[in-house]
Amino acid sequence: MYFEHVEFDSHEKILFIHDAVSNLRAIIAIHDTRLGPALGGTRFWNYADSADALGDALRLSKGMTYKNALAGLPFGGGKAVVLIDPAQGKSPALLRAYAEALNQLDGQFITGEDVGMTVADVDQIRVHTPFIAGSSTTRAASGDPSRFTAEGVYRCLLETAEVAFGSMDLNGARIGVQGLGAVGWKLAEKLYKAGATLLVSDLDRTKTRRAVDVFNAIETAPEWIMRQEMDIFAPCGLGRILSDESVAALKAKAVAGAANNQLSHPGVDQFLSQRGILYAPDFVINAGGVLNVAAEAQGDYDCEKVMKQVHRIPKRLRSIFDRSKATGRSTGAIADVLAQEILHQVNKAA
Ligand code: NAD
């Protein structure tokens, strides 16, 4: 069942964890450790079922391999998902049981924050394991990574605007932000300051209402945002929102957002390109957070140094746009090839 799974891609290790006392149900997927120990966040989510959770873990962990490789990090790719029952939430016992599961892997997997997780959760888990970063309490504490992710995505959105429209000036541009969580809100703040008109959606309407008040944003129902007239669409919620159907209806001229695994299948970016929509590959532009977490994991955290690394991401994106233009291949395919080239170099060196 696992080896035949549609999302399975030569993953090195998949660990299923169940702790009856705390009712922890988690899946840790280690995709590739050729570049170093696997590094990737843990997602706490109310999955429909365990098959859904497994698919997410397999897909997201492969994305981390590519993201870490392109970001130049000495880490492989992995990701964990914890199946949360909203009625139960994240109890201290559950977080402790999860920390003990991380200890079993003895550093083969180092994790951090993802959707459904906070710095406070990281701090609680950190009490029981050294294999988590993004805390607020340790010597090299790096804290919430979303500020770095949002900064990288914002800079890359400007780069995307320049390639798509010939200008980085966002004054008056209509930008759709899907998901106003840790990253989406900070991105919206920057876009608003740059003069953009924001269309916003979130499953949680308190967030969209707040954006209407604070950013004078236009509130849109989650199922409608991709059908609105806009210049740039910035997906910052969950993944797989770019499907054949949604892209056919998408009115934006470019897509640049933080969400991981935006493409519902690998061919969708080709379809985006056929429709004249410039796609900034997610795992290239949202690497700010992992750069921040990686600095803590390496025990040498310097916020300014990380920001400098984040500011180099747009140059990488531009080279992908250029190569895509020169070869006619989609931007996502080019980003995949670049990451695979880095991994092949490790094979050769071994
Ligand atoms: P978050 O949990 O803080 O926020 C996600 C928000 O998206 C929530 O408000 C949620 O209600 C909303 N949402 C989910 N599905 C939606 C939908 N279909 N329509 C509208 N809103 C929806 O998460 P985050 O940390 O801001 O991360 C957002 C995305 O960026 C995720 O895909 C995450 O994997 C990715 N990402 C985050 C970081 C980081 O530093 N936090 C780094 C890299 C990638």
mmCIF file with all atom_site columns, C-alpha atoms in Angstrom, residues 98-278:
data_model
loop_
_atom_site.group_PDB
_atom_site.id
_atom_site.type_symbol
_atom_site.label_atom_id
_atom_site.label_alt_id
_atom_site.label_comp_id
_atom_site.label_asym_id
_atom_site.label_entity_id
_atom_site.label_seq_id
_atom_site.pdbx_PDB_ins_code
_atom_site.Cartn_x
_atom_site.Cartn_y
_atom_site.Cartn_z
_atom_site.occupancy
_atom_site.B_iso_or_equiv
_atom_site.pdbx_formal_charge
_atom_site.auth_seq_id
_atom_site.auth_comp_id
_atom_site.auth_asym_id
_atom_site.auth_atom_id
_atom_site.pdbx_PDB_model_num
ATOM 1   C CA . TYR A 1 98  ? 5.360   13.183 19.855  1.00 0.00 ? 98  TYR A CA 1
ATOM 2   C CA . ALA A 1 99  ? 8.691   14.387 21.280  1.00 0.00 ? 99  ALA A CA 1
ATOM 3   C CA . GLU A 1 100 ? 9.461   10.810 22.301  1.00 0.00 ? 100 GLU A CA 1
ATOM 4   C CA . ALA A 1 101 ? 8.735   9.645  18.746  1.00 0.00 ? 101 ALA A CA 1
ATOM 5   C CA . LEU A 1 102 ? 11.274  12.209 17.491  1.00 0.00 ? 102 LEU A CA 1
ATOM 6   C CA . ASN A 1 103 ? 13.798  10.827 19.988  1.00 0.00 ? 103 ASN A CA 1
ATOM 7   C CA . GLN A 1 104 ? 13.368  7.358  18.482  1.00 0.00 ? 104 GLN A CA 1
ATOM 8   C CA . LEU A 1 105 ? 14.748  8.730  15.200  1.00 0.00 ? 105 LEU A CA 1
ATOM 9   C CA . ASP A 1 106 ? 17.781  10.072 17.061  1.00 0.00 ? 106 ASP A CA 1
ATOM 10  C CA . GLY A 1 107 ? 18.349  13.097 14.812  1.00 0.00 ? 107 GLY A CA 1
ATOM 11  C CA . GLN A 1 108 ? 17.556  11.496 11.444  1.00 0.00 ? 108 GLN A CA 1
ATOM 12  C CA . PHE A 1 109 ? 14.618  13.936 11.394  1.00 0.00 ? 109 PHE A CA 1
ATOM 13  C CA . ILE A 1 110 ? 14.652  17.470 12.814  1.00 0.00 ? 110 ILE A CA 1
ATOM 14  C CA . THR A 1 111 ? 11.360  19.282 12.805  1.00 0.00 ? 111 THR A CA 1
ATOM 15  C CA . GLY A 1 112 ? 9.810   22.693 13.369  1.00 0.00 ? 112 GLY A CA 1
ATOM 16  C CA . GLU A 1 113 ? 6.573   24.599 12.959  1.00 0.00 ? 113 GLU A CA 1
ATOM 17  C CA . ASP A 1 114 ? 4.019   24.116 10.206  1.00 0.00 ? 114 ASP A CA 1
ATOM 18  C CA . VAL A 1 115 ? 0.276   24.639 9.896   1.00 0.00 ? 115 VAL A CA 1
ATOM 19  C CA . GLY A 1 116 ? -1.545  24.104 13.193  1.00 0.00 ? 116 GLY A CA 1
ATOM 20  C CA . MET A 1 117 ? 1.557   24.571 15.318  1.00 0.00 ? 117 MET A CA 1
ATOM 21  C CA . THR A 1 118 ? 2.814   27.498 17.394  1.00 0.00 ? 118 THR A CA 1
ATOM 22  C CA . VAL A 1 119 ? 6.103   28.530 18.993  1.00 0.00 ? 119 VAL A CA 1
ATOM 23  C CA . ALA A 1 120 ? 4.520   27.588 22.351  1.00 0.00 ? 120 ALA A CA 1
ATOM 24  C CA . ASP A 1 121 ? 3.992   24.019 21.023  1.00 0.00 ? 121 ASP A CA 1
ATOM 25  C CA . VAL A 1 122 ? 7.625   23.928 19.865  1.00 0.00 ? 122 VAL A CA 1
ATOM 26  C CA . ASP A 1 123 ? 8.747   25.056 23.323  1.00 0.00 ? 123 ASP A CA 1
ATOM 27  C CA . GLN A 1 124 ? 6.711   22.302 24.986  1.00 0.00 ? 124 GLN A CA 1
ATOM 28  C CA . ILE A 1 125 ? 8.091   19.616 22.645  1.00 0.00 ? 125 ILE A CA 1
ATOM 29  C CA . ARG A 1 126 ? 11.632  20.985 23.048  1.00 0.00 ? 126 ARG A CA 1
ATOM 30  C CA . VAL A 1 127 ? 11.527  20.188 26.767  1.00 0.00 ? 127 VAL A CA 1
ATOM 31  C CA . HIS A 1 128 ? 11.536  16.478 25.854  1.00 0.00 ? 128 HIS A CA 1
ATOM 32  C CA . THR A 1 129 ? 13.662  16.358 22.687  1.00 0.00 ? 129 THR A CA 1
ATOM 33  C CA . PRO A 1 130 ? 16.536  18.272 21.072  1.00 0.00 ? 130 PRO A CA 1
ATOM 34  C CA . PHE A 1 131 ? 15.243  17.374 17.586  1.00 0.00 ? 131 PHE A CA 1
ATOM 35  C CA . ILE A 1 132 ? 13.021  20.392 17.066  1.00 0.00 ? 132 ILE A CA 1
ATOM 36  C CA . ALA A 1 133 ? 13.879  23.998 16.154  1.00 0.00 ? 133 ALA A CA 1
ATOM 37  C CA . GLY A 1 134 ? 11.917  27.244 16.081  1.00 0.00 ? 134 GLY A CA 1
ATOM 38  C CA . SER A 1 135 ? 11.740  27.554 19.846  1.00 0.00 ? 135 SER A CA 1
ATOM 39  C CA . SER A 1 136 ? 11.828  30.715 21.921  1.00 0.00 ? 136 SER A CA 1
ATOM 40  C CA . THR A 1 137 ? 13.806  29.319 24.837  1.00 0.00 ? 137 THR A CA 1
ATOM 41  C CA . THR A 1 138 ? 16.987  27.610 23.668  1.00 0.00 ? 138 THR A CA 1
ATOM 42  C CA . ARG A 1 139 ? 20.452  29.170 23.323  1.00 0.00 ? 139 ARG A CA 1
ATOM 43  C CA . ALA A 1 140 ? 20.191  29.515 19.537  1.00 0.00 ? 140 ALA A CA 1
ATOM 44  C CA . ALA A 1 141 ? 16.386  30.101 19.600  1.00 0.00 ? 141 ALA A CA 1
ATOM 45  C CA . SER A 1 142 ? 15.047  31.277 16.237  1.00 0.00 ? 142 SER A CA 1
ATOM 46  C CA . GLY A 1 143 ? 11.356  31.664 17.175  1.00 0.00 ? 143 GLY A CA 1
ATOM 47  C CA . ASP A 1 144 ? 8.509   31.989 14.700  1.00 0.00 ? 144 ASP A CA 1
ATOM 48  C CA . PRO A 1 145 ? 9.789   31.346 11.129  1.00 0.00 ? 145 PRO A CA 1
ATOM 49  C CA . SER A 1 146 ? 6.777   32.935 9.408   1.00 0.00 ? 146 SER A CA 1
ATOM 50  C CA . ARG A 1 147 ? 8.335   36.424 9.351   1.00 0.00 ? 147 ARG A CA 1
ATOM 51  C CA . PHE A 1 148 ? 11.187  35.077 7.198   1.00 0.00 ? 148 PHE A CA 1
ATOM 52  C CA . THR A 1 149 ? 8.856   33.105 4.968   1.00 0.00 ? 149 THR A CA 1
ATOM 53  C CA . ALA A 1 150 ? 6.653   36.160 4.398   1.00 0.00 ? 150 ALA A CA 1
ATOM 54  C CA . GLU A 1 151 ? 9.666   38.351 3.613   1.00 0.00 ? 151 GLU A CA 1
ATOM 55  C CA . GLY A 1 152 ? 10.983  35.855 1.040   1.00 0.00 ? 152 GLY A CA 1
ATOM 56  C CA . VAL A 1 153 ? 7.571   35.413 -0.565  1.00 0.00 ? 153 VAL A CA 1
ATOM 57  C CA . TYR A 1 154 ? 7.052   39.187 -0.711  1.00 0.00 ? 154 TYR A CA 1
ATOM 58  C CA . ARG A 1 155 ? 10.422  39.783 -2.395  1.00 0.00 ? 155 ARG A CA 1
ATOM 59  C CA . CYS A 1 156 ? 9.731   36.964 -4.832  1.00 0.00 ? 156 CYS A CA 1
ATOM 60  C CA . LEU A 1 157 ? 6.280   38.333 -5.571  1.00 0.00 ? 157 LEU A CA 1
ATOM 61  C CA . LEU A 1 158 ? 7.964   41.624 -6.541  1.00 0.00 ? 158 LEU A CA 1
ATOM 62  C CA . GLU A 1 159 ? 10.351  39.707 -8.815  1.00 0.00 ? 159 GLU A CA 1
ATOM 63  C CA . THR A 1 160 ? 7.382   37.876 -10.324 1.00 0.00 ? 160 THR A CA 1
ATOM 64  C CA . ALA A 1 161 ? 5.563   41.174 -10.890 1.00 0.00 ? 161 ALA A CA 1
ATOM 65  C CA . GLU A 1 162 ? 8.568   42.553 -12.701 1.00 0.00 ? 162 GLU A CA 1
ATOM 66  C CA . VAL A 1 163 ? 8.744   39.574 -15.057 1.00 0.00 ? 163 VAL A CA 1
ATOM 67  C CA . ALA A 1 164 ? 4.969   39.412 -15.596 1.00 0.00 ? 164 ALA A CA 1
ATOM 68  C CA . PHE A 1 165 ? 4.188   43.144 -15.798 1.00 0.00 ? 165 PHE A CA 1
ATOM 69  C CA . GLY A 1 166 ? 7.559   44.812 -16.319 1.00 0.00 ? 166 GLY A CA 1
ATOM 70  C CA . SER A 1 167 ? 7.432   46.597 -12.951 1.00 0.00 ? 167 SER A CA 1
ATOM 71  C CA . MET A 1 168 ? 7.818   45.899 -9.255  1.00 0.00 ? 168 MET A CA 1
ATOM 72  C CA . ASP A 1 169 ? 5.449   48.731 -8.429  1.00 0.00 ? 169 ASP A CA 1
ATOM 73  C CA . LEU A 1 170 ? 2.446   47.177 -6.688  1.00 0.00 ? 170 LEU A CA 1
ATOM 74  C CA . ASN A 1 171 ? 0.592   50.446 -6.287  1.00 0.00 ? 171 ASN A CA 1
ATOM 75  C CA . GLY A 1 172 ? -2.987  49.736 -7.376  1.00 0.00 ? 172 GLY A CA 1
ATOM 76  C CA . ALA A 1 173 ? -2.269  46.077 -8.218  1.00 0.00 ? 173 ALA A CA 1
ATOM 77  C CA . ARG A 1 174 ? -5.062  43.655 -7.255  1.00 0.00 ? 174 ARG A CA 1
ATOM 78  C CA . ILE A 1 175 ? -3.627  40.785 -5.265  1.00 0.00 ? 175 ILE A CA 1
ATOM 79  C CA . GLY A 1 176 ? -5.598  37.840 -3.897  1.00 0.00 ? 176 GLY A CA 1
ATOM 80  C CA . VAL A 1 177 ? -4.302  36.406 -0.620  1.00 0.00 ? 177 VAL A CA 1
ATOM 81  C CA . GLN A 1 178 ? -5.792  33.004 0.208   1.00 0.00 ? 178 GLN A CA 1
ATOM 82  C CA . GLY A 1 179 ? -5.238  32.191 3.879   1.00 0.00 ? 179 GLY A CA 1
ATOM 83  C CA . LEU A 1 180 ? -4.479  34.859 6.486   1.00 0.00 ? 180 LEU A CA 1
ATOM 84  C CA . GLY A 1 181 ? -2.507  32.763 8.942   1.00 0.00 ? 181 GLY A CA 1
ATOM 85  C CA . ALA A 1 182 ? 1.007   33.342 10.254  1.00 0.00 ? 182 ALA A CA 1
ATOM 86  C CA . VAL A 1 183 ? 2.514   33.903 6.783   1.00 0.00 ? 183 VAL A CA 1
ATOM 87  C CA . GLY A 1 184 ? -0.518  35.164 4.844   1.00 0.00 ? 184 GLY A CA 1
ATOM 88  C CA . TRP A 1 185 ? -1.235  37.951 7.321   1.00 0.00 ? 185 TRP A CA 1
ATOM 89  C CA . LYS A 1 186 ? 2.354   39.215 7.309   1.00 0.00 ? 186 LYS A CA 1
ATOM 90  C CA . LEU A 1 187 ? 2.438   39.066 3.515   1.00 0.00 ? 187 LEU A CA 1
ATOM 91  C CA . ALA A 1 188 ? -0.862  40.978 3.305   1.00 0.00 ? 188 ALA A CA 1
ATOM 92  C CA . GLU A 1 189 ? 0.614   43.643 5.597   1.00 0.00 ? 189 GLU A CA 1
ATOM 93  C CA . LYS A 1 190 ? 3.594   44.155 3.256   1.00 0.00 ? 190 LYS A CA 1
ATOM 94  C CA . LEU A 1 191 ? 1.395   44.192 0.138   1.00 0.00 ? 191 LEU A CA 1
ATOM 95  C CA . TYR A 1 192 ? -0.939  46.737 1.713   1.00 0.00 ? 192 TYR A CA 1
ATOM 96  C CA . LYS A 1 193 ? 2.018   48.972 2.588   1.00 0.00 ? 193 LYS A CA 1
ATOM 97  C CA . ALA A 1 194 ? 3.180   48.692 -1.040  1.00 0.00 ? 194 ALA A CA 1
ATOM 98  C CA . GLY A 1 195 ? -0.168  50.082 -2.177  1.00 0.00 ? 195 GLY A CA 1
ATOM 99  C CA . ALA A 1 196 ? -1.844  46.895 -3.426  1.00 0.00 ? 196 ALA A CA 1
ATOM 100 C CA . THR A 1 197 ? -5.595  46.360 -3.319  1.00 0.00 ? 197 THR A CA 1
ATOM 101 C CA . LEU A 1 198 ? -6.129  43.115 -1.427  1.00 0.00 ? 198 LEU A CA 1
ATOM 102 C CA . LEU A 1 199 ? -8.746  40.438 -2.003  1.00 0.00 ? 199 LEU A CA 1
ATOM 103 C CA . VAL A 1 200 ? -8.692  38.069 0.943   1.00 0.00 ? 200 VAL A CA 1
ATOM 104 C CA . SER A 1 201 ? -10.200 34.764 1.953   1.00 0.00 ? 201 SER A CA 1
ATOM 105 C CA . ASP A 1 202 ? -9.818  32.476 4.940   1.00 0.00 ? 202 ASP A CA 1
ATOM 106 C CA . LEU A 1 203 ? -11.849 29.597 6.339   1.00 0.00 ? 203 LEU A CA 1
ATOM 107 C CA . ASP A 1 204 ? -11.854 31.638 9.558   1.00 0.00 ? 204 ASP A CA 1
ATOM 108 C CA . ARG A 1 205 ? -13.982 34.722 8.890   1.00 0.00 ? 205 ARG A CA 1
ATOM 109 C CA . THR A 1 206 ? -12.664 36.613 11.925  1.00 0.00 ? 206 THR A CA 1
ATOM 110 C CA . LYS A 1 207 ? -9.358  36.896 10.031  1.00 0.00 ? 207 LYS A CA 1
ATOM 111 C CA . THR A 1 208 ? -10.916 38.203 6.816   1.00 0.00 ? 208 THR A CA 1
ATOM 112 C CA . ARG A 1 209 ? -13.058 40.691 8.732   1.00 0.00 ? 209 ARG A CA 1
ATOM 113 C CA . ARG A 1 210 ? -9.950  41.948 10.495  1.00 0.00 ? 210 ARG A CA 1
ATOM 114 C CA . ALA A 1 211 ? -8.204  42.331 7.127   1.00 0.00 ? 211 ALA A CA 1
ATOM 115 C CA . VAL A 1 212 ? -11.162 44.389 5.889   1.00 0.00 ? 212 VAL A CA 1
ATOM 116 C CA . ASP A 1 213 ? -10.698 46.701 8.884   1.00 0.00 ? 213 ASP A CA 1
ATOM 117 C CA . VAL A 1 214 ? -6.896  46.875 8.900   1.00 0.00 ? 214 VAL A CA 1
ATOM 118 C CA . PHE A 1 215 ? -6.023  46.712 5.170   1.00 0.00 ? 215 PHE A CA 1
ATOM 119 C CA . ASN A 1 216 ? -9.265  47.917 3.660   1.00 0.00 ? 216 ASN A CA 1
ATOM 120 C CA . ALA A 1 217 ? -9.296  44.515 1.950   1.00 0.00 ? 217 ALA A CA 1
ATOM 121 C CA . ILE A 1 218 ? -12.126 43.052 -0.113  1.00 0.00 ? 218 ILE A CA 1
ATOM 122 C CA . GLU A 1 219 ? -13.475 39.918 1.570   1.00 0.00 ? 219 GLU A CA 1
ATOM 123 C CA . THR A 1 220 ? -14.084 36.940 -0.720  1.00 0.00 ? 220 THR A CA 1
ATOM 124 C CA . ALA A 1 221 ? -15.571 33.540 0.047   1.00 0.00 ? 221 ALA A CA 1
ATOM 125 C CA . PRO A 1 222 ? -12.873 30.791 0.065   1.00 0.00 ? 222 PRO A CA 1
ATOM 126 C CA . GLU A 1 223 ? -14.429 29.013 -2.917  1.00 0.00 ? 223 GLU A CA 1
ATOM 127 C CA . TRP A 1 224 ? -14.554 32.203 -5.009  1.00 0.00 ? 224 TRP A CA 1
ATOM 128 C CA . ILE A 1 225 ? -11.187 33.892 -4.563  1.00 0.00 ? 225 ILE A CA 1
ATOM 129 C CA . MET A 1 226 ? -9.547  32.167 -7.524  1.00 0.00 ? 226 MET A CA 1
ATOM 130 C CA . ARG A 1 227 ? -12.326 33.351 -9.836  1.00 0.00 ? 227 ARG A CA 1
ATOM 131 C CA . GLN A 1 228 ? -11.863 37.030 -9.013  1.00 0.00 ? 228 GLN A CA 1
ATOM 132 C CA . GLU A 1 229 ? -10.270 39.532 -11.373 1.00 0.00 ? 229 GLU A CA 1
ATOM 133 C CA . MET A 1 230 ? -6.762  40.057 -10.015 1.00 0.00 ? 230 MET A CA 1
ATOM 134 C CA . ASP A 1 231 ? -3.187  40.587 -11.112 1.00 0.00 ? 231 ASP A CA 1
ATOM 135 C CA . ILE A 1 232 ? -1.444  38.170 -8.768  1.00 0.00 ? 232 ILE A CA 1
ATOM 136 C CA . PHE A 1 233 ? -2.794  35.267 -6.735  1.00 0.00 ? 233 PHE A CA 1
ATOM 137 C CA . ALA A 1 234 ? -0.903  34.497 -3.499  1.00 0.00 ? 234 ALA A CA 1
ATOM 138 C CA . PRO A 1 235 ? -1.971  31.128 -2.040  1.00 0.00 ? 235 PRO A CA 1
ATOM 139 C CA . CYS A 1 236 ? -1.054  31.043 1.659   1.00 0.00 ? 236 CYS A CA 1
ATOM 140 C CA . GLY A 1 237 ? -3.443  28.386 2.975   1.00 0.00 ? 237 GLY A CA 1
ATOM 141 C CA . LEU A 1 238 ? -3.117  24.678 2.315   1.00 0.00 ? 238 LEU A CA 1
ATOM 142 C CA . GLY A 1 239 ? -1.757  22.877 -0.731  1.00 0.00 ? 239 GLY A CA 1
ATOM 143 C CA . ARG A 1 240 ? -3.168  21.371 -3.949  1.00 0.00 ? 240 ARG A CA 1
ATOM 144 C CA . ILE A 1 241 ? -5.299  24.387 -4.753  1.00 0.00 ? 241 ILE A CA 1
ATOM 145 C CA . LEU A 1 242 ? -3.965  24.674 -8.318  1.00 0.00 ? 242 LEU A CA 1
ATOM 146 C CA . SER A 1 243 ? -5.851  21.977 -10.198 1.00 0.00 ? 243 SER A CA 1
ATOM 147 C CA . ASP A 1 244 ? -6.849  21.687 -13.868 1.00 0.00 ? 244 ASP A CA 1
ATOM 148 C CA . GLU A 1 245 ? -10.275 22.981 -12.936 1.00 0.00 ? 245 GLU A CA 1
ATOM 149 C CA . SER A 1 246 ? -9.204  25.892 -10.708 1.00 0.00 ? 246 SER A CA 1
ATOM 150 C CA . VAL A 1 247 ? -6.467  27.025 -13.102 1.00 0.00 ? 247 VAL A CA 1
ATOM 151 C CA . ALA A 1 248 ? -8.989  27.031 -15.983 1.00 0.00 ? 248 ALA A CA 1
ATOM 152 C CA . ALA A 1 249 ? -11.007 29.570 -13.980 1.00 0.00 ? 249 ALA A CA 1
ATOM 153 C CA . LEU A 1 250 ? -8.071  31.557 -12.572 1.00 0.00 ? 250 LEU A CA 1
ATOM 154 C CA . LYS A 1 251 ? -8.061  35.158 -13.776 1.00 0.00 ? 251 LYS A CA 1
ATOM 155 C CA . ALA A 1 252 ? -4.668  36.203 -12.337 1.00 0.00 ? 252 ALA A CA 1
ATOM 156 C CA . LYS A 1 253 ? -1.607  36.763 -14.528 1.00 0.00 ? 253 LYS A CA 1
ATOM 157 C CA . ALA A 1 254 ? 0.810   35.336 -11.939 1.00 0.00 ? 254 ALA A CA 1
ATOM 158 C CA . VAL A 1 255 ? 0.849   33.045 -8.898  1.00 0.00 ? 255 VAL A CA 1
ATOM 159 C CA . ALA A 1 256 ? 3.284   33.656 -6.037  1.00 0.00 ? 256 ALA A CA 1
ATOM 160 C CA . GLY A 1 257 ? 2.400   32.462 -2.552  1.00 0.00 ? 257 GLY A CA 1
ATOM 161 C CA . ALA A 1 258 ? 3.665   30.671 0.528   1.00 0.00 ? 258 ALA A CA 1
ATOM 162 C CA . ALA A 1 259 ? 1.552   27.511 0.593   1.00 0.00 ? 259 ALA A CA 1
ATOM 163 C CA . ASN A 1 260 ? 3.461   24.257 0.194   1.00 0.00 ? 260 ASN A CA 1
ATOM 164 C CA . ASN A 1 261 ? 2.562   21.869 -2.638  1.00 0.00 ? 261 ASN A CA 1
ATOM 165 C CA . GLN A 1 262 ? 0.280   24.202 -4.525  1.00 0.00 ? 262 GLN A CA 1
ATOM 166 C CA . LEU A 1 263 ? 0.121   22.029 -7.655  1.00 0.00 ? 263 LEU A CA 1
ATOM 167 C CA . SER A 1 264 ? -2.434  19.217 -7.398  1.00 0.00 ? 264 SER A CA 1
ATOM 168 C CA . HIS A 1 265 ? -0.344  17.267 -9.927  1.00 0.00 ? 265 HIS A CA 1
ATOM 169 C CA . PRO A 1 266 ? 3.013   17.998 -11.601 1.00 0.00 ? 266 PRO A CA 1
ATOM 170 C CA . GLY A 1 267 ? 1.508   18.949 -14.976 1.00 0.00 ? 267 GLY A CA 1
ATOM 171 C CA . VAL A 1 268 ? -0.548  21.844 -13.623 1.00 0.00 ? 268 VAL A CA 1
ATOM 172 C CA . ASP A 1 269 ? 2.259   24.361 -13.951 1.00 0.00 ? 269 ASP A CA 1
ATOM 173 C CA . GLN A 1 270 ? 2.458   23.519 -17.664 1.00 0.00 ? 270 GLN A CA 1
ATOM 174 C CA . PHE A 1 271 ? -1.232  24.377 -17.892 1.00 0.00 ? 271 PHE A CA 1
ATOM 175 C CA . LEU A 1 272 ? -0.581  27.641 -16.002 1.00 0.00 ? 272 LEU A CA 1
ATOM 176 C CA . SER A 1 273 ? 2.118   28.461 -18.498 1.00 0.00 ? 273 SER A CA 1
ATOM 177 C CA . GLN A 1 274 ? -0.182  27.647 -21.465 1.00 0.00 ? 274 GLN A CA 1
ATOM 178 C CA . ARG A 1 275 ? -2.724  30.049 -19.988 1.00 0.00 ? 275 ARG A CA 1
ATOM 179 C CA . GLY A 1 276 ? -0.028  32.758 -19.793 1.00 0.00 ? 276 GLY A CA 1
ATOM 180 C CA . ILE A 1 277 ? 0.052   32.686 -15.986 1.00 0.00 ? 277 ILE A CA 1
ATOM 181 C CA . LEU A 1 278 ? 3.545   33.028 -14.521 1.00 0.00 ? 278 LEU A CA 1
#
